[in-house]
Coordinates of C-alpha atoms in Angstrom, one line a residue:
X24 CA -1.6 12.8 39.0
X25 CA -4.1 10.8 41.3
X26 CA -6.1 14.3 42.1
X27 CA -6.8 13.9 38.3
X28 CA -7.8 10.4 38.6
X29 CA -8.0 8.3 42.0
X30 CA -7.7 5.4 39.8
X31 CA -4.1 6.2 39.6
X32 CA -2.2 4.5 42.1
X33 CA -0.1 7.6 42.7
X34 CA 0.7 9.8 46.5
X35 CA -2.1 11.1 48.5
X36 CA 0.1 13.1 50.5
X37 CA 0.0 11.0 53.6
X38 CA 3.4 8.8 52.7
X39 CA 6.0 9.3 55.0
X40 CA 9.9 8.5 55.5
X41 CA 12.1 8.7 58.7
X42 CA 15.1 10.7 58.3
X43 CA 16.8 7.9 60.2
X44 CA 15.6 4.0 59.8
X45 CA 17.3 3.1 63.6
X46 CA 15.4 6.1 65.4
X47 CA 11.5 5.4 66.5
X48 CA 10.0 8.3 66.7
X49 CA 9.7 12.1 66.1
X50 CA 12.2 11.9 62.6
X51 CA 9.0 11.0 59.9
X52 CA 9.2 13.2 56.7
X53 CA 5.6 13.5 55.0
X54 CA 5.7 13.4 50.6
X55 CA 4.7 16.9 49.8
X56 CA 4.0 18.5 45.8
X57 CA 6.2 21.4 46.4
X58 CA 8.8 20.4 43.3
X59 CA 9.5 23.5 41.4
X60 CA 13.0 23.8 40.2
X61 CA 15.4 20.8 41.1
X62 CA 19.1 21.0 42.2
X63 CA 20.8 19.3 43.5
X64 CA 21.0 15.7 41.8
X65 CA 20.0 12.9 44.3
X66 CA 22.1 9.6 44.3
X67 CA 20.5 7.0 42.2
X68 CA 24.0 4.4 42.0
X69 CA 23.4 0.8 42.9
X70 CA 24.3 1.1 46.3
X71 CA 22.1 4.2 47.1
X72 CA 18.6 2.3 45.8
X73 CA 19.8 -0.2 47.7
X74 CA 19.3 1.5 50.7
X75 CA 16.2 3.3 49.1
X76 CA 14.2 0.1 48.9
X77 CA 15.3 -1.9 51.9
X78 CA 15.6 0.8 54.3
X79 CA 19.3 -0.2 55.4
X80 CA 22.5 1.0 53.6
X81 CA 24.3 -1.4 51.2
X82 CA 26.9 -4.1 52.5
X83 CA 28.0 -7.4 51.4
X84 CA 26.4 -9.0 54.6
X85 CA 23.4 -7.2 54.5
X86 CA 23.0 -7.5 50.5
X87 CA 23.4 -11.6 51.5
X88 CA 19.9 -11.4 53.4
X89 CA 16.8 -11.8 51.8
X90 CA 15.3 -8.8 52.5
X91 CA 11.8 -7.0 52.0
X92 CA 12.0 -3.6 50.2
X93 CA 10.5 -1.2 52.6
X94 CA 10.9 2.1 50.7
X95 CA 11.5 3.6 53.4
X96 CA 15.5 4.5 53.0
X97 CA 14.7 7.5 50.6
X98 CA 15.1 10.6 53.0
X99 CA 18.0 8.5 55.2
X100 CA 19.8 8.4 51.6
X101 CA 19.3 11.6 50.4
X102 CA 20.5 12.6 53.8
X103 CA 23.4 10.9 54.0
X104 CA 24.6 12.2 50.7
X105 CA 23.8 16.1 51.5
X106 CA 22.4 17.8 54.3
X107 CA 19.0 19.0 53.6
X108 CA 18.1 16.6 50.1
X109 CA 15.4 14.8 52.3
X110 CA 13.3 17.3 51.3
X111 CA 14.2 17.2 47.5
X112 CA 13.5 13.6 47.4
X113 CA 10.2 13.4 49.4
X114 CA 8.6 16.1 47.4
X115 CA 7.0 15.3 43.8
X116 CA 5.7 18.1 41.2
X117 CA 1.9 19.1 41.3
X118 CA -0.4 18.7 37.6
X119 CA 0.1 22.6 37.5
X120 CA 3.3 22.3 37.2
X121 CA 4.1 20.3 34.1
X122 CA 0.6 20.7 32.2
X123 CA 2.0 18.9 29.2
X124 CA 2.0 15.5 31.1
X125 CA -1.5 17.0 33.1
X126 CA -3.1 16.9 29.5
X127 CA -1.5 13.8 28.2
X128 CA -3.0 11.7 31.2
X129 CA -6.1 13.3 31.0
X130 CA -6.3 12.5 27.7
X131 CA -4.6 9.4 26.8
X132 CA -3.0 6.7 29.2
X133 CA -0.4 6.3 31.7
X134 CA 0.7 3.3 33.7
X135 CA 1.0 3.1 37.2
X136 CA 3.1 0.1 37.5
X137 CA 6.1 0.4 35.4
X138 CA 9.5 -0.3 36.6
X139 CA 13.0 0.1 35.7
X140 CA 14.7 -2.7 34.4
X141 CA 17.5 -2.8 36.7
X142 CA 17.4 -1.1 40.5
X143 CA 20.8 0.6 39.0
X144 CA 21.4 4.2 37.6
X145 CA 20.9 6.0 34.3
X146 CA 23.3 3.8 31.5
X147 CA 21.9 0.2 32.7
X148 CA 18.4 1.3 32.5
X149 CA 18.8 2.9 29.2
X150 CA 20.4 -0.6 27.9
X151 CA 17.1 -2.5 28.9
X152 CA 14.9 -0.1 26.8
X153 CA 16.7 -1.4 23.9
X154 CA 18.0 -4.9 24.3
X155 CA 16.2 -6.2 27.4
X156 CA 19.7 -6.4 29.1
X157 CA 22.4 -4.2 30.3
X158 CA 24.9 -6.8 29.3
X159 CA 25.7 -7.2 32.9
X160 CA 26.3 -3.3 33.7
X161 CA 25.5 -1.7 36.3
X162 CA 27.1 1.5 36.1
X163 CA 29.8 2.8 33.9
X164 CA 32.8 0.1 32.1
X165 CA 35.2 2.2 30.0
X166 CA 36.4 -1.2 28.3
X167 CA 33.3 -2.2 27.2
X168 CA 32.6 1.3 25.7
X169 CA 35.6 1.2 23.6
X170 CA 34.2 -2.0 22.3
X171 CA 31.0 -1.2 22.1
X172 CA 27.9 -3.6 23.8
X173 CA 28.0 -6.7 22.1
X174 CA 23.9 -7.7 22.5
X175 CA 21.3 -8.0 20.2
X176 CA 18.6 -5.2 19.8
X177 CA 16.0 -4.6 19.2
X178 CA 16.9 -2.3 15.9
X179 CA 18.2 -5.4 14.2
X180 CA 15.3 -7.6 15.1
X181 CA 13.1 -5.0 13.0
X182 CA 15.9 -4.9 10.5
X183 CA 15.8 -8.9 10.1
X184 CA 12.2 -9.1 9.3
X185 CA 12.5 -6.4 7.0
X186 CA 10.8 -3.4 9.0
X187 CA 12.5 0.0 9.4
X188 CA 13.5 2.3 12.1
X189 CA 14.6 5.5 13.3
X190 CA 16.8 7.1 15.8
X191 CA 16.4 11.1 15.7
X192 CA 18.9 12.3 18.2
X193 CA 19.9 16.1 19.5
X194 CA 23.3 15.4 20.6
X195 CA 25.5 12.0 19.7
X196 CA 22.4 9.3 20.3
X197 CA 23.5 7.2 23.3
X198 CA 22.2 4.4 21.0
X199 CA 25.7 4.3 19.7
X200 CA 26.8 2.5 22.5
X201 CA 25.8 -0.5 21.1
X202 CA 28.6 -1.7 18.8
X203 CA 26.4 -3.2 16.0
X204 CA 24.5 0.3 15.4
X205 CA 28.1 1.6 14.7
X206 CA 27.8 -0.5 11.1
X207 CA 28.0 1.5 8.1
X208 CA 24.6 0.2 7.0
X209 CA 22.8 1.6 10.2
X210 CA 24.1 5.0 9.7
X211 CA 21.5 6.3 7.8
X212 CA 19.0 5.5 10.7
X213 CA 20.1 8.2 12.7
X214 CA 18.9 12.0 11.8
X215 CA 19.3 15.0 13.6
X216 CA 16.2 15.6 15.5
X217 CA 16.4 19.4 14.4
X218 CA 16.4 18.7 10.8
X219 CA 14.2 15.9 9.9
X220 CA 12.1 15.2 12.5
X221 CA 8.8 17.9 12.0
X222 CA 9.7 17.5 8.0
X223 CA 9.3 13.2 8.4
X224 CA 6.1 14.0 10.5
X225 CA 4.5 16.4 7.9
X226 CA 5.4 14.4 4.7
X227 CA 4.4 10.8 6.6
X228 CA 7.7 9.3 6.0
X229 CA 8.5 7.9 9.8
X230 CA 9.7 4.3 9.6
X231 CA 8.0 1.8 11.6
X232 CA 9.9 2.0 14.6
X233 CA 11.1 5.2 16.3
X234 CA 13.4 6.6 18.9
X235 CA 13.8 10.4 19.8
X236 CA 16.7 11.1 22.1
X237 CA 16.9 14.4 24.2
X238 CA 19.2 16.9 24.5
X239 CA 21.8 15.7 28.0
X240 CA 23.9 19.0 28.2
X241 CA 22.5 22.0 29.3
X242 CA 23.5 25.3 27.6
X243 CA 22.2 28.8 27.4
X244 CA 21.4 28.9 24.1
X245 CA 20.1 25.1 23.5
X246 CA 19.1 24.0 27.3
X247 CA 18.8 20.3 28.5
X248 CA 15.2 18.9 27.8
X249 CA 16.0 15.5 29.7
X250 CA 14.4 16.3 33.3
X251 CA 17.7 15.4 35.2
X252 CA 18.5 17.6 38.0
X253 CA 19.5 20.8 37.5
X254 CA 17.4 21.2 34.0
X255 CA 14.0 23.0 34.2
X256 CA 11.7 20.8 33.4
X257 CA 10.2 23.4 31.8
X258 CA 12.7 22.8 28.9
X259 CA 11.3 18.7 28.8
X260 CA 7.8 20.0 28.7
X261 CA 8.6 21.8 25.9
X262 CA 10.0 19.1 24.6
X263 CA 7.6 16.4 24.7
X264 CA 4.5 19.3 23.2
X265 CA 7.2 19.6 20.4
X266 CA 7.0 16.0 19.6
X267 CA 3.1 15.0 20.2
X268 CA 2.1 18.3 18.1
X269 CA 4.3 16.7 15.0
X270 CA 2.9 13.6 15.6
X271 CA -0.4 15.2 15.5
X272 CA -0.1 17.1 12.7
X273 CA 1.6 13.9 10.6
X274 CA -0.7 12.0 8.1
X275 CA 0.6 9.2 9.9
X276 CA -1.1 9.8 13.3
X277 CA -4.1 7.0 13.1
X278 CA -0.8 4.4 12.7
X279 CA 1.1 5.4 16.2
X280 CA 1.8 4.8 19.7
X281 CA 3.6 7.3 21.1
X282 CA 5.4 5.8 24.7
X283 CA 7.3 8.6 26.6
X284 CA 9.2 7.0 29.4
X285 CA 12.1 7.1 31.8
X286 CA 14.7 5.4 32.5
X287 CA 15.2 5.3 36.4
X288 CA 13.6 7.1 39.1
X289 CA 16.6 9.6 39.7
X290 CA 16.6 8.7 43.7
X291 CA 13.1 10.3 44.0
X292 CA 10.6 9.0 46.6
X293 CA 8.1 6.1 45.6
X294 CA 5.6 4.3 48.0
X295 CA 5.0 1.2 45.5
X296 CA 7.8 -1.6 46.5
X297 CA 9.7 -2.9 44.0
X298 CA 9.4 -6.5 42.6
X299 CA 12.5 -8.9 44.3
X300 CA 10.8 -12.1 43.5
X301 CA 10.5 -14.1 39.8
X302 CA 12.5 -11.6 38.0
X303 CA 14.3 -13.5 35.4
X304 CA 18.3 -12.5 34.7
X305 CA 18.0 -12.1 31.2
X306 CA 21.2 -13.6 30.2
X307 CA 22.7 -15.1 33.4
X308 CA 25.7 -12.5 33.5
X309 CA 26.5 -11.7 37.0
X310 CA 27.5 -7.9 37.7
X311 CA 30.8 -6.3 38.5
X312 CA 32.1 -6.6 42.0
X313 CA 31.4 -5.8 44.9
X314 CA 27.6 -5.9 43.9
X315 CA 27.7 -9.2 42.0
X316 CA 24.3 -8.5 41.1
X317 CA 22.4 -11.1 39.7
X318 CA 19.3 -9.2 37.9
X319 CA 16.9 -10.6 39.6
X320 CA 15.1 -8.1 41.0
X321 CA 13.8 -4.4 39.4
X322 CA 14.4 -1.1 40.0
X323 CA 11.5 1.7 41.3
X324 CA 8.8 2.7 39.3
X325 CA 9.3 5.3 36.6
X326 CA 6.4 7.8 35.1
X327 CA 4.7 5.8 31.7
X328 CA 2.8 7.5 29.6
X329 CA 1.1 6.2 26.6
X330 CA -0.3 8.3 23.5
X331 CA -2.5 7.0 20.5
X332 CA -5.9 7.9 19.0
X333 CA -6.8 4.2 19.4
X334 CA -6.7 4.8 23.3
X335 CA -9.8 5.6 25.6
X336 CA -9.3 9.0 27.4
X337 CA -8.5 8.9 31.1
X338 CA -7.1 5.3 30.6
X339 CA -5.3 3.7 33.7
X340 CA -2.7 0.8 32.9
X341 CA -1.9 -0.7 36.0
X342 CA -0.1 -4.4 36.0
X343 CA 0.2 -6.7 33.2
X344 CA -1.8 -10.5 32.9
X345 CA 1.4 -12.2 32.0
X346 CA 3.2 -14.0 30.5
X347 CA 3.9 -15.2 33.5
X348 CA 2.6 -15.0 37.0
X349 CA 5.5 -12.9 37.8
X350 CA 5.5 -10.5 34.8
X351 CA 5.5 -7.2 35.3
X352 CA 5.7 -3.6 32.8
X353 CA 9.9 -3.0 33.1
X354 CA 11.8 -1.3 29.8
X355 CA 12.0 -4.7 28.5
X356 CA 8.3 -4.5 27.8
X357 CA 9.2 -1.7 25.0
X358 CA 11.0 -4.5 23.0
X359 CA 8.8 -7.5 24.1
X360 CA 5.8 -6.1 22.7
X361 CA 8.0 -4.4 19.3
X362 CA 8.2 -8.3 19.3
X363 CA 4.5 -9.0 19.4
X364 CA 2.7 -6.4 16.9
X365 CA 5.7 -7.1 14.2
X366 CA 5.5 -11.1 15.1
X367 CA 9.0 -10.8 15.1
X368 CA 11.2 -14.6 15.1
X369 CA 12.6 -14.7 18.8
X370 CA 12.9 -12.9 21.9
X371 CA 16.2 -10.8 22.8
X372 CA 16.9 -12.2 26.2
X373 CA 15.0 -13.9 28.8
X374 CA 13.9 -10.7 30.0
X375 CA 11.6 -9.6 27.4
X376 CA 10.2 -13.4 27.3
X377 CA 9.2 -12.3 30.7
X378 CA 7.9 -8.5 30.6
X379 CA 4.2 -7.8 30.0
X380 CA 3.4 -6.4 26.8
X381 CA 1.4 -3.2 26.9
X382 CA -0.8 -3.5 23.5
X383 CA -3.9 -3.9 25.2
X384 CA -3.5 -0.4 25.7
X385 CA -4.9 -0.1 21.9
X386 CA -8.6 -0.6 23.2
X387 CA -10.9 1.1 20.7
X388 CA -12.4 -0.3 17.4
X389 CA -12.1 3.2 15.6
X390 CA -9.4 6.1 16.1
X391 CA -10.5 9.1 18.3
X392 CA -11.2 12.3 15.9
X393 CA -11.1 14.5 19.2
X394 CA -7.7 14.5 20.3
X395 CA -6.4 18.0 21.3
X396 CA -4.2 19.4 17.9
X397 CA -2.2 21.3 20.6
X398 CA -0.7 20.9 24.1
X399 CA -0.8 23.5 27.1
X400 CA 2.3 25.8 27.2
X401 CA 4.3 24.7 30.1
X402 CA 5.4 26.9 32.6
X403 CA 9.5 28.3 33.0
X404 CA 10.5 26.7 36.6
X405 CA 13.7 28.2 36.7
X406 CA 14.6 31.4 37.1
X407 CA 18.5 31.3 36.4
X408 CA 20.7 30.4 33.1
X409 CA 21.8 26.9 32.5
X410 CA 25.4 26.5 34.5
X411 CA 27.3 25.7 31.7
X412 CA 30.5 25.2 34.3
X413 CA 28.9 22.6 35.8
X414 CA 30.8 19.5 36.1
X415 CA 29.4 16.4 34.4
X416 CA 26.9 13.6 35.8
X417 CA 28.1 10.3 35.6
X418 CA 26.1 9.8 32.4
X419 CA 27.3 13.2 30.7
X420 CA 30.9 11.6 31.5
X421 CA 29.4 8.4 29.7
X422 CA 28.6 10.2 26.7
X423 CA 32.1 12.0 26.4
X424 CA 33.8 8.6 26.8
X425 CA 31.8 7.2 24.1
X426 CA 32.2 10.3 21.6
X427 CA 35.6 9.6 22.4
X428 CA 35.8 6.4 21.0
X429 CA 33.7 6.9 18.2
X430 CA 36.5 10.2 17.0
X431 CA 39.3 7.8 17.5
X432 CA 40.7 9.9 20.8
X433 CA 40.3 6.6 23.3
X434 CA 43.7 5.6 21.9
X435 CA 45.1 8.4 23.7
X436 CA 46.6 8.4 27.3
X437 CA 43.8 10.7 28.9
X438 CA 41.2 7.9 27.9
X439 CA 38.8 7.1 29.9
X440 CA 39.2 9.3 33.1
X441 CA 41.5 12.0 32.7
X442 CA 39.3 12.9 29.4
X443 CA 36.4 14.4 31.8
X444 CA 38.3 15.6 35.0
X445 CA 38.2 19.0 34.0
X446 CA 35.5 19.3 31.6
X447 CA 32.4 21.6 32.3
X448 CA 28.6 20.8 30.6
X449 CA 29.9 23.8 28.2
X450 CA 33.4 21.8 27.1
X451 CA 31.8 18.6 27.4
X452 CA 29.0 19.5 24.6
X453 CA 31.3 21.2 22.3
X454 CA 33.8 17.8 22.5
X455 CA 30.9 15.3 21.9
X456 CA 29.7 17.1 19.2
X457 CA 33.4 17.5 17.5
X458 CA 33.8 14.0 17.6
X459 CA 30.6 12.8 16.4
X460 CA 30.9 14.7 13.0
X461 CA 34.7 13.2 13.2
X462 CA 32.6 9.9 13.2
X463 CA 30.1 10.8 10.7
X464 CA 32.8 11.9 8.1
X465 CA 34.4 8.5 8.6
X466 CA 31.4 6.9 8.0
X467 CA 30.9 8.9 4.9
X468 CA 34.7 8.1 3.3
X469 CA 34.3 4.5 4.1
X470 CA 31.2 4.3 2.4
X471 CA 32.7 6.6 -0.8
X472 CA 35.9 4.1 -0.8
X473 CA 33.4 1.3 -1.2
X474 CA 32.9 -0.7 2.2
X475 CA 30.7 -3.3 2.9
X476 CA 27.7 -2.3 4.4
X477 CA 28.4 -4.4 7.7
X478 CA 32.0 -2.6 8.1
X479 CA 32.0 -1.3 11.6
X480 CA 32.2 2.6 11.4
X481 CA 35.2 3.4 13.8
X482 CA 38.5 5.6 14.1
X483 CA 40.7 4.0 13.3
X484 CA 38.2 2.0 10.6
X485 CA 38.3 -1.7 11.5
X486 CA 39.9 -3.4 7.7
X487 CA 36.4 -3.7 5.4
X488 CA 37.4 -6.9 4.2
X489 CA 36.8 -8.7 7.9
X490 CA 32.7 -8.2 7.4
X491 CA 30.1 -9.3 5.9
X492 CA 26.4 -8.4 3.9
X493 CA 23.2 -6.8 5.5
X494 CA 20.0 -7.5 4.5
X495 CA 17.3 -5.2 2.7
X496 CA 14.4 -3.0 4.0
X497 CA 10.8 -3.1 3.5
X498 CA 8.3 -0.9 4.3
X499 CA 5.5 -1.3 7.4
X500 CA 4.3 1.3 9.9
X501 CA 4.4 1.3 13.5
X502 CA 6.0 4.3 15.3
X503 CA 6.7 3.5 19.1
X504 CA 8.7 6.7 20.2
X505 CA 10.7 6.2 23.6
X506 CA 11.5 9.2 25.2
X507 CA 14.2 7.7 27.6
X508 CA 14.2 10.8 30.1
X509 CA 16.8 11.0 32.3

């Protein structure tokens, strides 16, 4: 996006990796924009942007040094993990190519010095975007998904002060991992993107605060709109037009901030080194072994882009002026600045205390009457069907094991791992979306049988006499929609 703005702090095309870190010479790789259709998936685990950043692959010797991140262990990764990735990773897509995002920073904002949360993969990140932690994950823990992630988040911070929100979802939301969205009073936050979300927009009934989750399994007939590798892009284009053109259309429109946003980079070269200094852990939980990572450092820089009539065209964000000297725009910010423009009571962690808040952003005195009504048609990048015998990411795999739990099946003996041995994409979708409806109609006899509102909605139901009373909603608009791409 810099040849549409130099201002942007993007690649100029002269950024370079070596294919091997312990060779001098004659092995440099050059960033090209020849992205078109991506497959396969590069490694984005702990331990691969470990050696992403700093250059060196992970150890527990090496990981004891205090080291400067180099970015320069992209193409050795990608490398290591297949023959011939280098050149996936060290290749980005040009405007052209997704002119939904070439129009949106044209016309709106993006930032150029966001990063994720947590140098970790997709789950972790996701976490931060909603409760400025990953309560100490940082990559998949079956026990904790049958529990369910005990933080705060930012849904019941809104909920406290009396504001409302939204989760409009295409498959089981991955919102539901958190165990206190699983309470029978929450249940009628969630709508299926399909059904409500145009008809909300049109009749200016959005609640103040709103999440759109993407479709994560790719299918012929309804294709994956998250961007992960191997879904066209094409189909996240489409997506993200879909939205903004509901927004735009929606009575509501002079009252939003539309954020779209991902979670990690996906193992994808970036020039910009990461913060390792005056990160905060935001609740001093140390991770699993062997990383024993302490969260005090962030992950690479994700795409930010930032929608709202009250923002100048062509606006560049770049890094925040605090609240601290160290502060920087990481998926915390999302909550942190929820915080600010409700004056919500307290922080979540002490990692959103810490993000910079992004509502300068919101620069003009009046709304803009010219922003384009439609969006360009993006362009198909894929010229095959969806492989629906595909076997499942680690995040697909995620999602079955928490569908699982939600129907009631994570009492059975092929919980957690023989569940998704077998499974394709095409198995995997049909399954999640059994068990959600399981989950719904649970939800739905509690709630006829007279539950508290606070009963956590489960299979089987935990006794309704063991919770307590919610509070009441009022009414206040502010729609901050996080499209958590993959």
């Amino acid at each position: 996006m810099r040849t549409l703005n130099p201002e942007i702090n993007g690649a100029t095309g002269t950024e370079s990796n070596p294919l091997s870190t312990a060779q001098t010479s004659n092995n440099l790789l050059l960033f090209g924009d020849k992205s078109v259709y991506v497959d396969p998936d590069p490694g984005h685990s702990i331990q691969d942007i470990f050696e992403q950043i700093f250059g060196v692959p992970w150890s527990q010797d090496v990981a004891s040094k205090k080291l400067e991140p180099s970015m320069q262990g992209f193409a050795q990764n990608a490398e290591r993990n297949e023959k011939g990735m280098s050149e996936t990773v060290m290749n980005g897509f040009r405007p052209e190519a997704v002119p939904v995002y070439k129009e949106l920073v044209s016309e709106f904002a993006v930032c150029d010095r966001w990063f994720a949360a947590v140098p970790a993969s997709t789950q972790p990140n996701r976490l931060f975007v909603h409760s400025a932690t990953s309560h100490g994950l940082t990559s998949n823990d079956t026990k904790i998904l049958v529990e369910g992630l005990p933080q705060k988040t930012i849904f019941e911070s809104l909920d406290e002060a009396g504001h409302s929100f939204g989760i409009y979802y295409q498959y089981p939301p991955s919102t539901l991992f958190y165990r206190n969205l699983r309470k029978l009073k929450y249940i009628k936050n969630f709508h299926p993107f399909d059904l409500t979300f145009k008809r909300h927009c049109k009749e200016g009934k959005l609640p103040n605060y709103v999440v759109v989750e993407q479709r994560y399994f790719d299918l012929k007939i309804l294709p994956g709109n998250d961007d992960h590798p191997s879904h066209d892009v094409f189909e996240g284009q489409k997506f993200v037009k879909e939205v903004y053109e509901a927004l735009r259309s929606s009575p509501q429109w002079n009252e939003m901030l539309f954020i779209i946003i991902y979670d990690e980079h996906g193992g994808f070269f970036d020039h910009v080194p990461t913060p390792v200094t005056g990160v905060p852990s935001p609740d001093d939980i140390v991770g699993p072994e062997p990383y024993k990572f302490q969260f005090d450092r962030l992950g690479v820089r994700v795409p930010s882009i930032m929608v709202s009539p009250w923002i100048e065209k062509g606006t560049v964000l770049h890094g925040p002026s605090g609240p601290y000297p160290t502060s920087e725009f990481e998926h915390s910010s999302i909550p942190a600045t929820v915080k600010k423009i409700f004056n919500l009571k307290e922080f979540l962690t002490k990692r959103d205390a810490w993000a910079g808040t992004f509502e300068s952003v919101i620069s003009r005195e009046t709304p803009r009457t010219d922003c384009p009504v439609t969006l360009p048609e993006p362009v198909r990048l894929r010229e095959t069907e969806a492989k629906e015998d595909a076997k499942l990411t680690d995040f697909q795999k995620e999602l079955v094991q928490m569908s699982a739990v939600l129907g009631g099946d994570h009492i059975k003996d092929t919980y957690p791992h023989k569940l998704v041995e077998d499974m394709t994409v095409a198995t995997a979708a049909d399954y999640v979306h059994n068990s959600f409806k399981k989950f719904l109609d649970e939800c739905e006899r509690l709630r006829e049988n007279g539950a508290d509102e606070s009963t956590i909605c489960s299979l089987p139901a935990d006794p309704p006499e063991k919770q307590a009373k919610s509070p009441s909603f009022v009414s206040k608009f502010f729609s901050c929609i996080a499209c958590n791409n993959s």
